[in-house]
CSV table of C-alpha atoms in Angstrom, one decimal:
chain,number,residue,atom,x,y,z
A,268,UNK,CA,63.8,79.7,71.3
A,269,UNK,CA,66.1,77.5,73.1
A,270,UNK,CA,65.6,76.0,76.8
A,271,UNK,CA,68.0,75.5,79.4
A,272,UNK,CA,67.5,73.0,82.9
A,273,UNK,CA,69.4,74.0,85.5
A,274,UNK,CA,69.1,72.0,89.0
A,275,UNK,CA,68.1,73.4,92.3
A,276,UNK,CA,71.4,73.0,94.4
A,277,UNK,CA,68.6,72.0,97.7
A,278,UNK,CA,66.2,70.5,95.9
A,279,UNK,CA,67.5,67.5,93.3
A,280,UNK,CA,64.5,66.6,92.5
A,281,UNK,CA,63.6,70.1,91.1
A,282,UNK,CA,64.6,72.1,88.5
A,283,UNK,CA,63.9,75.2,86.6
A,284,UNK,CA,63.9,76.1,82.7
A,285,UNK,CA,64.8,79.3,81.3
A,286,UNK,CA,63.5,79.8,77.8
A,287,UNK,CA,65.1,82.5,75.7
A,288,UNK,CA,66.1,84.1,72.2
A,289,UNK,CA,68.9,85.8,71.1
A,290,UNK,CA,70.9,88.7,73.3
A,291,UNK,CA,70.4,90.9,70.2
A,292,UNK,CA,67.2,91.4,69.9
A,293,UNK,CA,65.2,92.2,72.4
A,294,UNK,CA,62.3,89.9,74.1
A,295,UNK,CA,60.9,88.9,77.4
A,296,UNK,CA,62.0,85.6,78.6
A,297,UNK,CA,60.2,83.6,81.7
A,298,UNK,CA,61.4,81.0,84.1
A,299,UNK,CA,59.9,77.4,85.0
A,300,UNK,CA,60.0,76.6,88.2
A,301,UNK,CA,59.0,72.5,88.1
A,302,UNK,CA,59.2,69.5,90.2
A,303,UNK,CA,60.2,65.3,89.6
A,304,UNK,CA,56.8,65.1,91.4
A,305,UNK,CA,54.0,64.1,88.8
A,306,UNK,CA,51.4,65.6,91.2
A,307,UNK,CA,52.4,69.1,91.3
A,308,UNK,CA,52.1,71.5,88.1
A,309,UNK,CA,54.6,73.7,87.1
A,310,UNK,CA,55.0,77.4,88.0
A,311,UNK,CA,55.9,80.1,85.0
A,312,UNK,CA,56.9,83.6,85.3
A,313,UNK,CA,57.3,85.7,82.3
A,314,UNK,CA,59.9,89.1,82.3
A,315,UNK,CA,59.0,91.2,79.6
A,316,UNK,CA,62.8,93.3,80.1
A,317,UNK,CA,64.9,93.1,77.3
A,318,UNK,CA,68.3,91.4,77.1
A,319,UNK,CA,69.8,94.8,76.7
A,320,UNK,CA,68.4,96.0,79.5
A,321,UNK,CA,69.0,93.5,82.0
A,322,UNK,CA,71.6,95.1,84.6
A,323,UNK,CA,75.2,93.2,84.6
A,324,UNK,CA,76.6,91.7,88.0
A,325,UNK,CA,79.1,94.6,88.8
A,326,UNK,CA,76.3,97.2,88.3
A,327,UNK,CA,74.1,95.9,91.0
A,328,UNK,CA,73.3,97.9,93.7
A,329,UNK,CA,74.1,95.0,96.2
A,330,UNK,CA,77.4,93.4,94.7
A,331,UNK,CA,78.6,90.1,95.8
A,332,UNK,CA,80.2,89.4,99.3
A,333,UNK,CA,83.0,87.2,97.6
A,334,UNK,CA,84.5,86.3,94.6
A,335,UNK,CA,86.3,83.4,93.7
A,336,UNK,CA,90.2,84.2,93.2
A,337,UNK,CA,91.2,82.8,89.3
A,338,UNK,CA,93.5,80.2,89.6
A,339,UNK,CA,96.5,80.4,87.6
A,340,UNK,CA,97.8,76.9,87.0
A,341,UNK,CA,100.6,77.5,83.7
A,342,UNK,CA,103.0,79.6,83.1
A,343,UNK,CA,101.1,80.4,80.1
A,344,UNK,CA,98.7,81.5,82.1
A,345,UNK,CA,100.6,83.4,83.9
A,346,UNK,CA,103.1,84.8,80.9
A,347,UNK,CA,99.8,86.2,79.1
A,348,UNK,CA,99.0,88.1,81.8
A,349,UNK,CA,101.9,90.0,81.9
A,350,UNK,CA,102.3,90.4,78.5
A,351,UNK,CA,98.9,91.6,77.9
A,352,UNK,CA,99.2,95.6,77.4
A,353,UNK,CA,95.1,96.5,77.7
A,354,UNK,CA,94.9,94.3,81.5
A,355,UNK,CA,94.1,96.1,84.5
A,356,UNK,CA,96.4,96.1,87.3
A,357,UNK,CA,96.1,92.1,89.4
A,358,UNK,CA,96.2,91.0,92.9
A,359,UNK,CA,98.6,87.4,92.8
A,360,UNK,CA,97.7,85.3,96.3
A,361,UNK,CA,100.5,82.8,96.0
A,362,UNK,CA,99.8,79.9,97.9
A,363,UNK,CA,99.8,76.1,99.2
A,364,UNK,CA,97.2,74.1,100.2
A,365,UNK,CA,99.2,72.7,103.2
A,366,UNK,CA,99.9,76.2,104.5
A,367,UNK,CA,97.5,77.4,107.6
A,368,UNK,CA,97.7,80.7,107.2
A,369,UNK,CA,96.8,80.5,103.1
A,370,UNK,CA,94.2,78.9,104.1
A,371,UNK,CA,92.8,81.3,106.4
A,372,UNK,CA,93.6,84.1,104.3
A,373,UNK,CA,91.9,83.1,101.0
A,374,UNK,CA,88.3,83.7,101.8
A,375,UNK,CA,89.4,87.0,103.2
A,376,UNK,CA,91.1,87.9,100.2
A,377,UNK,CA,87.8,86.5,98.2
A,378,UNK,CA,86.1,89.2,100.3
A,379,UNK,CA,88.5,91.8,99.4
A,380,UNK,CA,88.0,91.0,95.6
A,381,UNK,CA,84.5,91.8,95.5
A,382,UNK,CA,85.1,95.3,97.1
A,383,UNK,CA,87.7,96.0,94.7
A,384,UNK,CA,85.6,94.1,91.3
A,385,UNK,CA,85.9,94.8,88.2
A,386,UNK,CA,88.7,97.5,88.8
A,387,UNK,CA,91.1,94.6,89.7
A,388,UNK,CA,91.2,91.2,89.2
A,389,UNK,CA,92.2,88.6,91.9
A,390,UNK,CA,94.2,85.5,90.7
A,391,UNK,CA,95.8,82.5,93.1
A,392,UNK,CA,98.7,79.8,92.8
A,393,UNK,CA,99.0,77.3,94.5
A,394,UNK,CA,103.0,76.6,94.8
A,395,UNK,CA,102.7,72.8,94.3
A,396,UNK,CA,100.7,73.4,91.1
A,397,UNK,CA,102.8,75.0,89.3
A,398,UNK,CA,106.4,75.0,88.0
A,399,UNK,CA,109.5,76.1,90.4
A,400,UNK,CA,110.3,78.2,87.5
A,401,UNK,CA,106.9,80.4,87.6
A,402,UNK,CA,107.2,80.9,91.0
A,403,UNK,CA,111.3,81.5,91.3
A,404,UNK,CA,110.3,84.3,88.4
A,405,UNK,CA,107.8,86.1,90.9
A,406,UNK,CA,110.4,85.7,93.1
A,407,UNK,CA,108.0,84.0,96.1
A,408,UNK,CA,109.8,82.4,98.9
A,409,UNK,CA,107.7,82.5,101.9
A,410,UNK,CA,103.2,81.8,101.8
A,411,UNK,CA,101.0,82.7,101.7
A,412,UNK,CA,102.8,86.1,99.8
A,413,UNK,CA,99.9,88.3,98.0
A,414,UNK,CA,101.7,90.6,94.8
A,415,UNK,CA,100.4,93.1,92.9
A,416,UNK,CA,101.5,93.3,89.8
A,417,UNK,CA,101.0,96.4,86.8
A,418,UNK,CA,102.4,97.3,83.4
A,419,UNK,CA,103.4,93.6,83.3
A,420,UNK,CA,106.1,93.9,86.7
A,421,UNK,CA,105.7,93.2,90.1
A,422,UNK,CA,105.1,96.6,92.3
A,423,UNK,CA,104.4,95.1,95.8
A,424,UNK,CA,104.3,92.6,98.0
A,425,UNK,CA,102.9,91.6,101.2
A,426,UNK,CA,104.1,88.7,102.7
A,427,UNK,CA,102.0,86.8,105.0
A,428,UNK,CA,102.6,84.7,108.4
A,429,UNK,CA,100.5,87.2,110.7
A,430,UNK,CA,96.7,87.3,111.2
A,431,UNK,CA,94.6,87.5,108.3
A,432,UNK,CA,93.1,90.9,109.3
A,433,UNK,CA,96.3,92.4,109.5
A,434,UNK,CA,97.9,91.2,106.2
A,435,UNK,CA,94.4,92.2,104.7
A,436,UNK,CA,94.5,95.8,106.4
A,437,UNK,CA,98.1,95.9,104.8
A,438,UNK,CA,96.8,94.4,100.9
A,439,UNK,CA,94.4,97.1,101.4
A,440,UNK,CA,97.0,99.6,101.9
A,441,UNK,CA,99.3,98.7,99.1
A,442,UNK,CA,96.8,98.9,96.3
A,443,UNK,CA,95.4,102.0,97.7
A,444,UNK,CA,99.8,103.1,97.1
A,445,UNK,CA,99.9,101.6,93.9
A,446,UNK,CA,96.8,102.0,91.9
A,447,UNK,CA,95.3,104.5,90.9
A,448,UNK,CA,91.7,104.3,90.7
């Protein structure tokens, strides 16, 4: 059985442990929810669920309000998901982090991910990160421009510059156009 501390984002003097065995075969796990403080004792509570039945995050009934957009920062990066055949279709927000409106935008379209998770995956670029090459090949020339991309080609683009709720209302509208879900 192995054991794992994790810290208490709030709290740094408090941590909690989460013993466990193998995914594969089945067992109840606990937490320990413990303190720095010598004077208080430490607080256990066991699960008896398996691993295998332990629900994943896009099953819940009460997804995530966000999710982070996956930074692309290489062209490798960036050539391998093109390339590969089994991907799902991919939101692009290309980006800089000098631009207002990208920066206004982003959490919006972090909101728009989790709505849209796992059926499509949300990636970023940030312009100044990233060869003139990658981004001359995506053909980008104004930020913050959001591209979705299928079958390893660019179908659309929305290219930003307006309020975020508008540009969003029109992201929405283009993959509802160009995927099929």
């Amino acid at each position: 059985m192995s054991q794992k501390l994790v810290r208490v984002h709030h709290h740094p003097s408090s941590y909690f442990s989460i013993p466990f065995s193998s995914p594969s075969s089945p067992s109840s796990f606990f937490l320990t929810f413990s303190s720095s403080s010598s004077s208080s004792s430490p607080i256990s509570i066991r699960f008896r669920t398996p691993f295998s039945s332990i629900t994943p995050l896009h099953q819940l009934h009460n997804p995530p309000l966000s999710i982070n957009l996956i930074p692309i920062s290489t062209d490798s990066h960036f050539d391998q998901l093109l390339t590969h055949t089994q991907h799902p279709p991919f939101i692009i927000l290309w980006m800089a982090n000098w631009c207002r409106n990208c920066i206004y935008l982003k959490p919006k379209l972090e909101k728009l991910a989790a709505e849209y998770y796992p059926r499509l995956q949300f990636y970023s670029v940030d312009v100044n990160a990233v060869s003139h090459k990658l981004v001359a090949c995506a053909g980008v020339t104004k930020m913050p421009t959001i591209q979705l991309w299928k079958d390893g080609r660019k179908q659309a683009e929305v290219i930003g510059g307006r309020k975020a709720h508008w540009v969003i209302s029109e992201v929405q509208e283009m993959i509802e156009n160009e995927c099929t879900m």
